[in-house]
């Protein structure tokens, strides 16, 4: 397991090449004169690797990726139907009621955190491309990692906001007036970045540390992208490429081991080392775990609790915990077991980003769409078997295609709740957002499926149009 390290060296390098800005503003990105220059940073392998390490550590701090209350994990889950707010904070209620104001500052932080990450990646790519003395192997590895992170970030921007600016360089003057690119442009860039990452990244995890992606991490995300594009053949192909790597990945029999650091189920994780201090807990654990001394902003919704028809489901037993609030029993996500840890010791839990279970779900859905129902049932049964519930292959009646697709969607809801907005994205891509009309205080409209472009960004960039309905 990874331990805390001295972060001073990489922070200096990271500041020099990328520029850390507390406001996460992707327009005002001029680098102060007193910082290390990009040419210095990429003059040798050690400092170049430190710059890449800085990006990974900043992912734990960037709002969109960190698992905290302004992340994709939290805000997109609020937009779906698995959470119920326990807070009266306006920003939370707007996401939960699918009535987000363009002035919502949490939405601004989500957007800006993603674009700040893209700026950092673009700066690294430019520095690596211009480096004279870096070994070619190092340049390939850093380029592959950076392009994977850029594709990953643009995937979420595309899904959450629709058409978004496609920024591929660090010229802040050009970025400041960039219009929204077409969906085809953004998706083509995502595919291009992932294909290049697959070609450049190694098949193993250096030192066994899964906070850095390998080629199968990129394949896993590519399988998801193809699923969202309804390219069933390619989704099935790439998910199988990941699943077949039995030496690297497995579905862990004990659900309590899934979210541990460097879990064999993990394709990619983010380490709490990004705290840069003595804290070793994840933001998800800190946000969701509820006890007598904490006041979490959400609990699991009654509608979600009703989907657990099999009380023996190990996901229900191990990934959900309860809290007695007077006469009411409240339930909360318990995938992460540590709410707070400030000992500065070994980090035992990492934030899960991509994991093997999703590849089985992708494969199941793709095969079902292709009409290969037996193969689809076999794939989703891997998740059901781990959960300890009856297998579809052993049922007395065989579901037809429509029934099987509905069952797969239900399995995804149970498997991936409180993880990276899966439920919100699933409802949108499968045309099931009308289900959100059942949420309290929601007057659902089709235009609610996209978040508003933050008004503050539109004031700075008059070329940014607003999404319909806002």
C-alpha positions as semicolon CSV with decimal commas, in nm:
position;residue;x (nm);y (nm);z (nm)
1;X;0,000;0,000;0,000
2;X;0,117;0,353;-0,074
3;X;0,226;0,569;0,219
4;X;0,243;0,944;0,254
5;X;0,544;1,100;0,087
6;X;0,709;1,438;0,096
7;X;0,514;1,639;-0,160
8;X;0,728;1,954;-0,169
9;X;0,940;1,856;-0,469
10;X;0,658;1,758;-0,698
11;X;0,449;2,060;-0,593
12;X;0,726;2,296;-0,701
13;X;0,752;2,121;-1,035
14;X;0,376;2,106;-1,075
15;X;0,338;2,475;-0,996
16;X;0,604;2,562;-1,247
17;X;0,462;2,385;-1,546
18;X;0,090;2,391;-1,481
19;X;0,010;2,671;-1,239
20;X;-0,222;2,594;-0,948
21;X;-0,508;2,836;-0,912
22;X;-0,746;2,820;-0,617
23;X;-1,039;2,940;-0,828
24;X;-0,994;2,656;-1,080
25;X;-1,045;2,911;-1,357
26;X;-0,957;2,778;-1,702
27;X;-0,936;3,126;-1,855
28;X;-0,701;3,309;-1,620
29;X;-0,408;3,075;-1,651
30;X;-0,099;3,292;-1,697
31;X;0,199;3,146;-1,512
32;X;0,373;3,386;-1,268
33;X;0,727;3,479;-1,371
34;X;0,892;3,352;-1,053
35;X;0,789;2,989;-1,108
36;X;0,995;2,718;-1,273
37;X;0,969;2,725;-1,652
38;X;0,829;2,439;-1,855
39;X;1,162;2,377;-2,026
40;X;1,324;2,329;-1,685
41;X;1,053;2,093;-1,568
42;X;1,089;1,863;-1,868
43;X;1,467;1,877;-1,882
44;X;1,497;1,539;-1,707
45;X;1,291;1,232;-1,636
46;X;1,257;1,285;-1,260
47;X;1,098;1,629;-1,283
48;X;0,878;1,528;-1,576
49;X;0,745;1,231;-1,379
50;X;0,689;1,463;-1,084
51;X;0,472;1,684;-1,302
52;X;0,258;1,382;-1,390
53;X;0,237;1,286;-1,023
54;X;0,117;1,637;-0,954
55;X;-0,175;1,590;-1,192
56;X;-0,282;1,267;-1,020
57;X;-0,264;1,430;-0,679
58;X;-0,461;1,728;-0,803
59;X;-0,736;1,497;-0,928
60;X;-0,803;1,432;-0,561
61;X;-0,852;1,806;-0,515
62;X;-1,026;1,904;-0,839
63;X;-1,395;1,944;-0,760
64;X;-1,523;1,725;-1,041
65;X;-1,302;1,425;-0,954
66;X;-1,244;1,428;-0,581
67;X;-1,557;1,246;-0,459
68;X;-1,659;1,539;-0,238
69;X;-1,974;1,747;-0,233
70;X;-1,901;1,924;-0,564
71;X;-1,792;1,617;-0,756
72;X;-1,953;1,411;-1,029
73;X;-2,007;1,135;-0,774
74;X;-2,217;1,355;-0,546
75;X;-2,391;1,604;-0,774
76;X;-2,485;1,360;-1,050
77;X;-2,618;1,117;-0,789
78;X;-2,834;1,398;-0,650
79;X;-2,974;1,450;-1,000
80;X;-3,078;1,084;-1,015
81;X;-3,301;0,894;-0,772
82;X;-3,071;0,715;-0,527
83;X;-3,019;1,004;-0,281
84;X;-3,246;1,211;-0,060
85;X;-3,110;1,541;0,073
86;X;-3,094;1,600;0,446
87;X;-2,960;1,951;0,395
88;X;-3,132;2,278;0,306
89;X;-2,832;2,414;0,120
90;X;-2,973;2,574;-0,194
91;X;-2,708;2,429;-0,426
92;X;-2,786;2,076;-0,308
93;X;-3,161;2,121;-0,340
94;X;-3,129;2,253;-0,694
95;X;-2,941;1,944;-0,808
96;X;-3,183;1,714;-0,625
97;X;-3,490;1,888;-0,768
98;X;-3,341;1,900;-1,121
99;X;-3,380;2,276;-1,122
100;X;-3,021;2,401;-1,135
101;X;-2,966;2,773;-1,166
102;X;-2,692;2,890;-1,405
103;X;-2,563;3,082;-1,102
104;X;-2,526;2,766;-0,889
105;X;-2,169;2,791;-0,757
106;X;-2,135;2,416;-0,707
107;X;-2,213;2,363;-1,074
108;X;-1,945;2,624;-1,153
109;X;-1,693;2,434;-0,938
110;X;-1,780;2,109;-1,118
111;X;-1,728;2,267;-1,460
112;X;-1,417;2,465;-1,362
113;X;-1,257;2,167;-1,189
114;X;-1,287;1,964;-1,507
115;X;-1,143;2,238;-1,726
116;X;-0,863;2,307;-1,482
117;X;-0,767;1,940;-1,513
118;X;-0,775;1,968;-1,892
119;X;-0,549;2,272;-1,878
120;X;-0,300;2,083;-1,660
121;X;-0,299;1,790;-1,900
122;X;-0,257;2,011;-2,205
123;X;0,037;2,187;-2,038
124;X;0,204;1,854;-1,969
125;X;0,145;1,732;-2,325
126;X;0,303;2,049;-2,465
127;X;0,598;2,021;-2,229
128;X;0,662;1,657;-2,316
129;X;0,634;1,723;-2,690
130;X;0,890;2,003;-2,670
131;X;1,132;1,820;-2,439
132;X;1,471;1,756;-2,598
133;X;1,629;1,514;-2,353
134;X;1,349;1,292;-2,223
135;X;1,381;0,922;-2,313
136;X;1,128;0,819;-2,577
137;X;0,980;0,559;-2,344
138;X;0,914;0,825;-2,081
139;X;0,760;1,059;-2,337
140;X;0,530;0,782;-2,462
141;X;0,420;0,685;-2,114
142;X;0,350;1,043;-2,003
143;X;0,166;1,120;-2,325
144;X;-0,050;0,809;-2,291
145;X;-0,141;0,888;-1,931
146;X;-0,222;1,250;-2,008
147;X;-0,438;1,165;-2,308
148;X;-0,631;0,910;-2,104
149;X;-0,706;1,170;-1,835
150;X;-0,813;1,423;-2,099
151;X;-1,047;1,171;-2,260
152;X;-1,188;1,076;-1,920
153;X;-1,255;1,439;-1,830
154;X;-1,415;1,524;-2,163
155;X;-1,636;1,216;-2,136
156;X;-1,797;1,361;-1,822
157;X;-1,818;1,714;-1,957
158;X;-1,992;1,581;-2,267
159;X;-2,237;1,371;-2,065
160;X;-2,320;1,640;-1,811
161;X;-2,333;1,954;-2,027
162;X;-2,376;1,836;-2,385
163;X;-2,178;2,052;-2,628
164;X;-1,869;2,192;-2,457
165;X;-1,556;2,386;-2,561
166;X;-1,285;2,154;-2,689
167;X;-0,960;2,296;-2,551
168;X;-0,643;2,119;-2,668
169;X;-0,378;2,380;-2,590
170;X;-0,279;2,620;-2,312
171;X;-0,316;2,947;-2,503
172;X;-0,544;3,126;-2,260
173;X;-0,637;3,390;-2,518
174;X;-0,776;3,126;-2,754
175;X;-0,936;2,935;-2,467
176;X;-1,104;3,249;-2,335
177;X;-1,313;3,283;-2,652
178;X;-1,359;2,915;-2,742
179;X;-1,714;2,831;-2,851
180;X;-1,889;2,504;-2,777
181;X;-1,773;2,228;-3,007
182;X;-2,013;1,990;-3,179
183;X;-2,083;1,653;-3,015
184;X;-1,909;1,475;-3,301
185;X;-1,591;1,680;-3,251
186;X;-1,574;1,613;-2,879
187;X;-1,649;1,243;-2,915
188;X;-1,396;1,206;-3,195
189;X;-1,131;1,361;-2,969
190;X;-1,223;1,127;-2,684
191;X;-1,189;0,826;-2,913
192;X;-0,861;0,953;-3,057
193;X;-0,712;1,017;-2,713
194;X;-0,815;0,674;-2,587
195;X;-0,684;0,491;-2,892
196;X;-0,351;0,670;-2,857
197;X;-0,343;0,595;-2,484
198;X;-0,398;0,226;-2,556
199;X;-0,107;0,229;-2,801
200;X;0,129;0,411;-2,564
201;X;0,049;0,274;-2,218
202;X;0,199;-0,047;-2,076
203;X;-0,011;-0,349;-1,992
204;X;0,099;-0,359;-1,629
205;X;0,073;-0,122;-1,333
206;X;0,417;0,014;-1,239
207;X;0,495;-0,103;-0,886
208;X;0,142;-0,246;-0,867
209;X;0,001;0,104;-0,807
210;X;-0,341;0,142;-0,973
211;X;-0,352;0,519;-0,944
212;X;-0,184;0,533;-1,285
213;X;-0,378;0,389;-1,580
214;X;-0,251;0,112;-1,804
215;X;-0,369;0,019;-2,153
216;X;-0,656;-0,190;-2,011
217;X;-0,778;0,108;-1,809
218;X;-0,805;0,296;-2,138
219;X;-0,978;-0,002;-2,299
220;X;-1,229;-0,011;-2,014
221;X;-1,319;0,354;-2,064
222;X;-1,333;0,300;-2,440
223;X;-1,581;0,014;-2,385
224;X;-1,799;0,257;-2,189
225;X;-1,774;0,525;-2,459
226;X;-1,884;0,277;-2,723
227;X;-2,173;0,163;-2,502
228;X;-2,294;0,521;-2,474
229;X;-2,263;0,556;-2,852
230;X;-2,467;0,234;-2,891
231;X;-2,183;0,072;-3,080
232;X;-2,260;-0,265;-2,925
233;X;-1,998;-0,467;-3,115
234;X;-1,710;-0,243;-3,006
235;X;-1,842;-0,217;-2,650
236;X;-1,853;-0,596;-2,626
237;X;-1,507;-0,629;-2,783
238;X;-1,325;-0,387;-2,554
239;X;-1,497;-0,501;-2,236
240;X;-1,388;-0,856;-2,319
241;X;-1,029;-0,738;-2,364
242;X;-1,032;-0,615;-2,004
243;X;-1,223;-0,909;-1,857
244;X;-0,980;-1,155;-2,015
245;X;-0,686;-1,012;-1,817
246;X;-0,724;-1,262;-1,533
247;X;-0,368;-1,203;-1,414
248;X;-0,456;-0,841;-1,337
249;X;-0,825;-0,832;-1,251
250;X;-1,088;-1,031;-1,067
251;X;-1,424;-0,978;-0,901
252;X;-1,341;-1,003;-0,533
253;X;-1,553;-1,246;-0,335
254;X;-1,567;-1,014;-0,034
255;X;-1,742;-0,683;-0,123
256;X;-1,557;-0,516;0,165
257;X;-1,227;-0,557;-0,021
258;X;-1,339;-0,392;-0,345
259;X;-1,258;-0,032;-0,247
260;X;-0,926;-0,097;-0,080
261;X;-0,609;0,057;-0,219
262;X;-0,485;-0,131;-0,526
263;X;-0,779;-0,370;-0,519
264;X;-0,759;-0,636;-0,790
265;X;-1,102;-0,521;-0,903
266;X;-0,972;-0,170;-0,974
267;X;-0,890;-0,052;-1,324
268;X;-0,810;0,296;-1,193
269;X;-0,818;0,468;-0,853
270;X;-0,735;0,809;-0,706
271;X;-0,527;0,819;-0,388
272;X;-0,599;1,040;-0,083
273;X;-0,230;1,126;-0,093
274;X;-0,356;1,433;-0,273
275;X;-0,458;1,573;0,067
276;X;-0,089;1,659;0,104
277;X;-0,118;1,626;0,482
278;X;-0,179;1,365;0,750
279;X;-0,529;1,280;0,624
280;X;-0,559;0,932;0,474
281;X;-0,935;0,894;0,422
282;X;-1,127;0,933;0,098
283;X;-1,363;1,222;0,044
284;X;-1,644;0,973;-0,028
285;X;-1,604;0,811;0,312
286;X;-1,595;1,151;0,478
287;X;-1,903;1,269;0,289
288;X;-2,134;0,969;0,316
289;X;-2,067;0,790;0,646
290;X;-2,317;0,899;0,909
291;X;-2,304;0,855;1,286
292;X;-2,410;1,038;1,600
293;X;-2,147;1,311;1,555
294;X;-2,174;1,378;1,180
295;X;-2,439;1,544;0,968
296;X;-2,416;1,413;0,614
297;X;-2,597;1,606;0,337
298;X;-2,780;1,301;0,195
299;X;-2,916;0,960;0,284
300;X;-3,028;0,684;0,051
301;X;-3,375;0,746;-0,091
302;X;-3,672;0,527;0,001
303;X;-3,721;0,444;-0,368
304;X;-3,368;0,310;-0,387
305;X;-3,403;0,106;-0,069
306;X;-3,708;-0,066;-0,218
307;X;-3,507;-0,220;-0,503
308;X;-3,333;-0,459;-0,264
309;X;-3,583;-0,743;-0,291
310;X;-3,323;-1,000;-0,185
311;X;-3,209;-0,922;0,172
312;X;-2,927;-1,174;0,132
313;X;-2,768;-0,953;-0,136
314;X;-2,412;-0,901;-0,016
315;X;-2,409;-0,552;-0,165
316;X;-2,700;-0,458;0,060
317;X;-2,533;-0,618;0,359
318;X;-2,184;-0,475;0,305
319;X;-2,226;-0,153;0,108
320;X;-2,518;0,001;0,297
321;X;-2,524;0,097;0,664
322;X;-2,799;0,247;0,878
323;X;-2,832;0,513;1,143
324;X;-3,109;0,556;1,399
325;X;-3,237;0,915;1,395
326;X;-3,503;0,921;1,664
327;X;-3,769;0,680;1,544
328;X;-3,647;0,691;1,183
329;X;-3,387;0,457;1,035
330;X;-3,169;0,629;0,778
331;X;-2,946;0,446;0,530
332;X;-2,622;0,567;0,375
333;X;-2,355;0,438;0,135
334;X;-2,089;0,235;0,313
335;X;-1,862;0,125;0,033
336;X;-1,581;0,320;0,200
337;X;-1,541;0,230;0,567
338;X;-1,322;0,517;0,688
339;X;-1,490;0,852;0,750
340;X;-1,190;1,031;0,896
341;X;-0,829;0,936;0,958
342;X;-0,557;1,188;1,040
343;X;-0,280;0,962;1,167
344;X;-0,061;1,013;0,862
345;X;-0,014;0,636;0,841
346;X;-0,070;0,393;0,559
347;X;-0,349;0,470;0,314
348;X;-0,581;0,171;0,303
349;X;-0,864;0,299;0,081
350;X;-0,844;0,469;-0,258
351;X;-1,128;0,642;-0,440
352;X;-1,253;0,398;-0,702
353;X;-1,292;0,543;-1,051
354;X;-1,312;0,247;-1,290
355;X;-1,354;-0,117;-1,190
356;X;-1,395;-0,460;-1,342
357;X;-1,761;-0,500;-1,243
358;X;-1,855;-0,230;-1,492
359;X;-1,693;-0,426;-1,774
360;X;-1,919;-0,724;-1,702
361;X;-2,220;-0,491;-1,702
362;X;-2,110;-0,332;-2,031
363;X;-2,058;-0,672;-2,186
364;X;-2,400;-0,792;-2,065
365;X;-2,583;-0,492;-2,208
366;X;-2,397;-0,499;-2,537
367;X;-2,463;-0,871;-2,587
368;X;-2,829;-0,826;-2,496
369;X;-2,863;-0,547;-2,753
370;X;-2,699;-0,775;-3,009
371;X;-2,956;-1,045;-2,932
372;X;-2,708;-1,277;-2,760
373;X;-2,924;-1,324;-2,453
374;X;-2,747;-1,628;-2,310
375;X;-2,411;-1,452;-2,323
376;X;-2,568;-1,143;-2,170
377;X;-2,713;-1,341;-1,881
378;X;-2,381;-1,513;-1,821
379;X;-2,206;-1,176;-1,803
380;X;-2,447;-1,012;-1,559
381;X;-2,457;-1,333;-1,355
382;X;-2,094;-1,270;-1,260
383;X;-2,214;-0,970;-1,058
384;X;-2,515;-1,157;-0,918
385;X;-2,298;-1,451;-0,816
386;X;-2,061;-1,223;-0,626
387;X;-2,365;-1,062;-0,463
388;X;-2,496;-1,402;-0,350
389;X;-2,832;-1,374;-0,529
390;X;-2,997;-1,629;-0,763
391;X;-2,848;-1,647;-1,111
392;X;-3,053;-1,560;-1,417
393;X;-2,919;-1,870;-1,592
394;X;-3,082;-2,086;-1,327
395;X;-3,423;-1,916;-1,334
396;X;-3,727;-2,119;-1,434
397;X;-3,823;-1,866;-1,700
398;X;-3,589;-1,693;-1,942
399;X;-3,630;-1,316;-1,983
400;X;-3,683;-1,175;-2,330
401;X;-3,456;-0,899;-2,460
402;X;-3,656;-0,609;-2,313
403;X;-3,686;-0,778;-1,974
404;X;-3,317;-0,862;-1,969
405;X;-3,214;-0,505;-2,050
406;X;-3,436;-0,385;-1,766
407;X;-3,274;-0,636;-1,529
408;X;-2,927;-0,523;-1,635
409;X;-3,020;-0,159;-1,567
410;X;-3,143;-0,263;-1,223
411;X;-2,821;-0,450;-1,153
412;X;-2,623;-0,142;-1,252
413;X;-2,827;0,064;-1,006
414;X;-2,744;-0,175;-0,723
415;X;-2,380;-0,225;-0,815
416;X;-2,269;0,133;-0,885
417;X;-2,472;0,355;-0,654
418;X;-2,272;0,645;-0,508
419;X;-2,004;0,597;-0,774
420;X;-1,932;0,858;-1,041
421;X;-2,292;0,940;-1,133
422;X;-2,361;0,604;-1,297
423;X;-2,733;0,612;-1,224
424;X;-2,781;0,963;-1,366
425;X;-2,594;0,877;-1,685
426;X;-2,775;0,544;-1,719
427;X;-3,119;0,704;-1,691
428;X;-3,027;0,958;-1,957
429;X;-2,872;0,726;-2,212
430;X;-3,149;0,464;-2,181
431;X;-3,431;0,716;-2,211
432;X;-3,560;0,658;-1,858
433;X;-3,535;1,010;-1,718
434;X;-3,916;1,026;-1,689
435;X;-3,872;0,811;-1,376
436;X;-3,736;1,122;-1,207
437;X;-4,085;1,274;-1,209
438;X;-4,149;1,050;-0,907
439;X;-3,895;1,237;-0,696
440;X;-4,030;1,483;-0,438
441;X;-4,054;1,844;-0,556
442;X;-3,947;1,765;-0,911
443;X;-4,125;1,904;-1,216
444;X;-3,923;1,711;-1,471
445;X;-3,864;1,855;-1,817
446;X;-3,657;1,700;-2,095
447;X;-3,415;1,994;-2,090
448;X;-3,323;1,908;-1,729
449;X;-3,109;1,623;-1,860
450;X;-2,825;1,870;-1,924
451;X;-2,669;2,092;-1,663
452;X;-2,659;2,466;-1,735
453;X;-2,341;2,625;-1,861
454;X;-2,227;2,828;-1,556
455;X;-2,331;3,190;-1,593
456;X;-1,998;3,313;-1,460
457;X;-1,819;3,135;-1,746
458;X;-2,058;3,286;-2,001
459;X;-1,989;3,635;-1,867
460;X;-1,618;3,580;-1,928
461;X;-1,665;3,406;-2,263
462;X;-1,946;3,557;-2,468
463;X;-1,906;3,281;-2,727
464;X;-2,053;3,026;-2,483
465;X;-2,420;2,969;-2,555
466;X;-2,656;2,837;-2,289
467;X;-2,831;2,500;-2,288
468;X;-3,205;2,506;-2,368
469;X;-3,435;2,546;-2,069
470;X;-3,206;2,777;-1,868
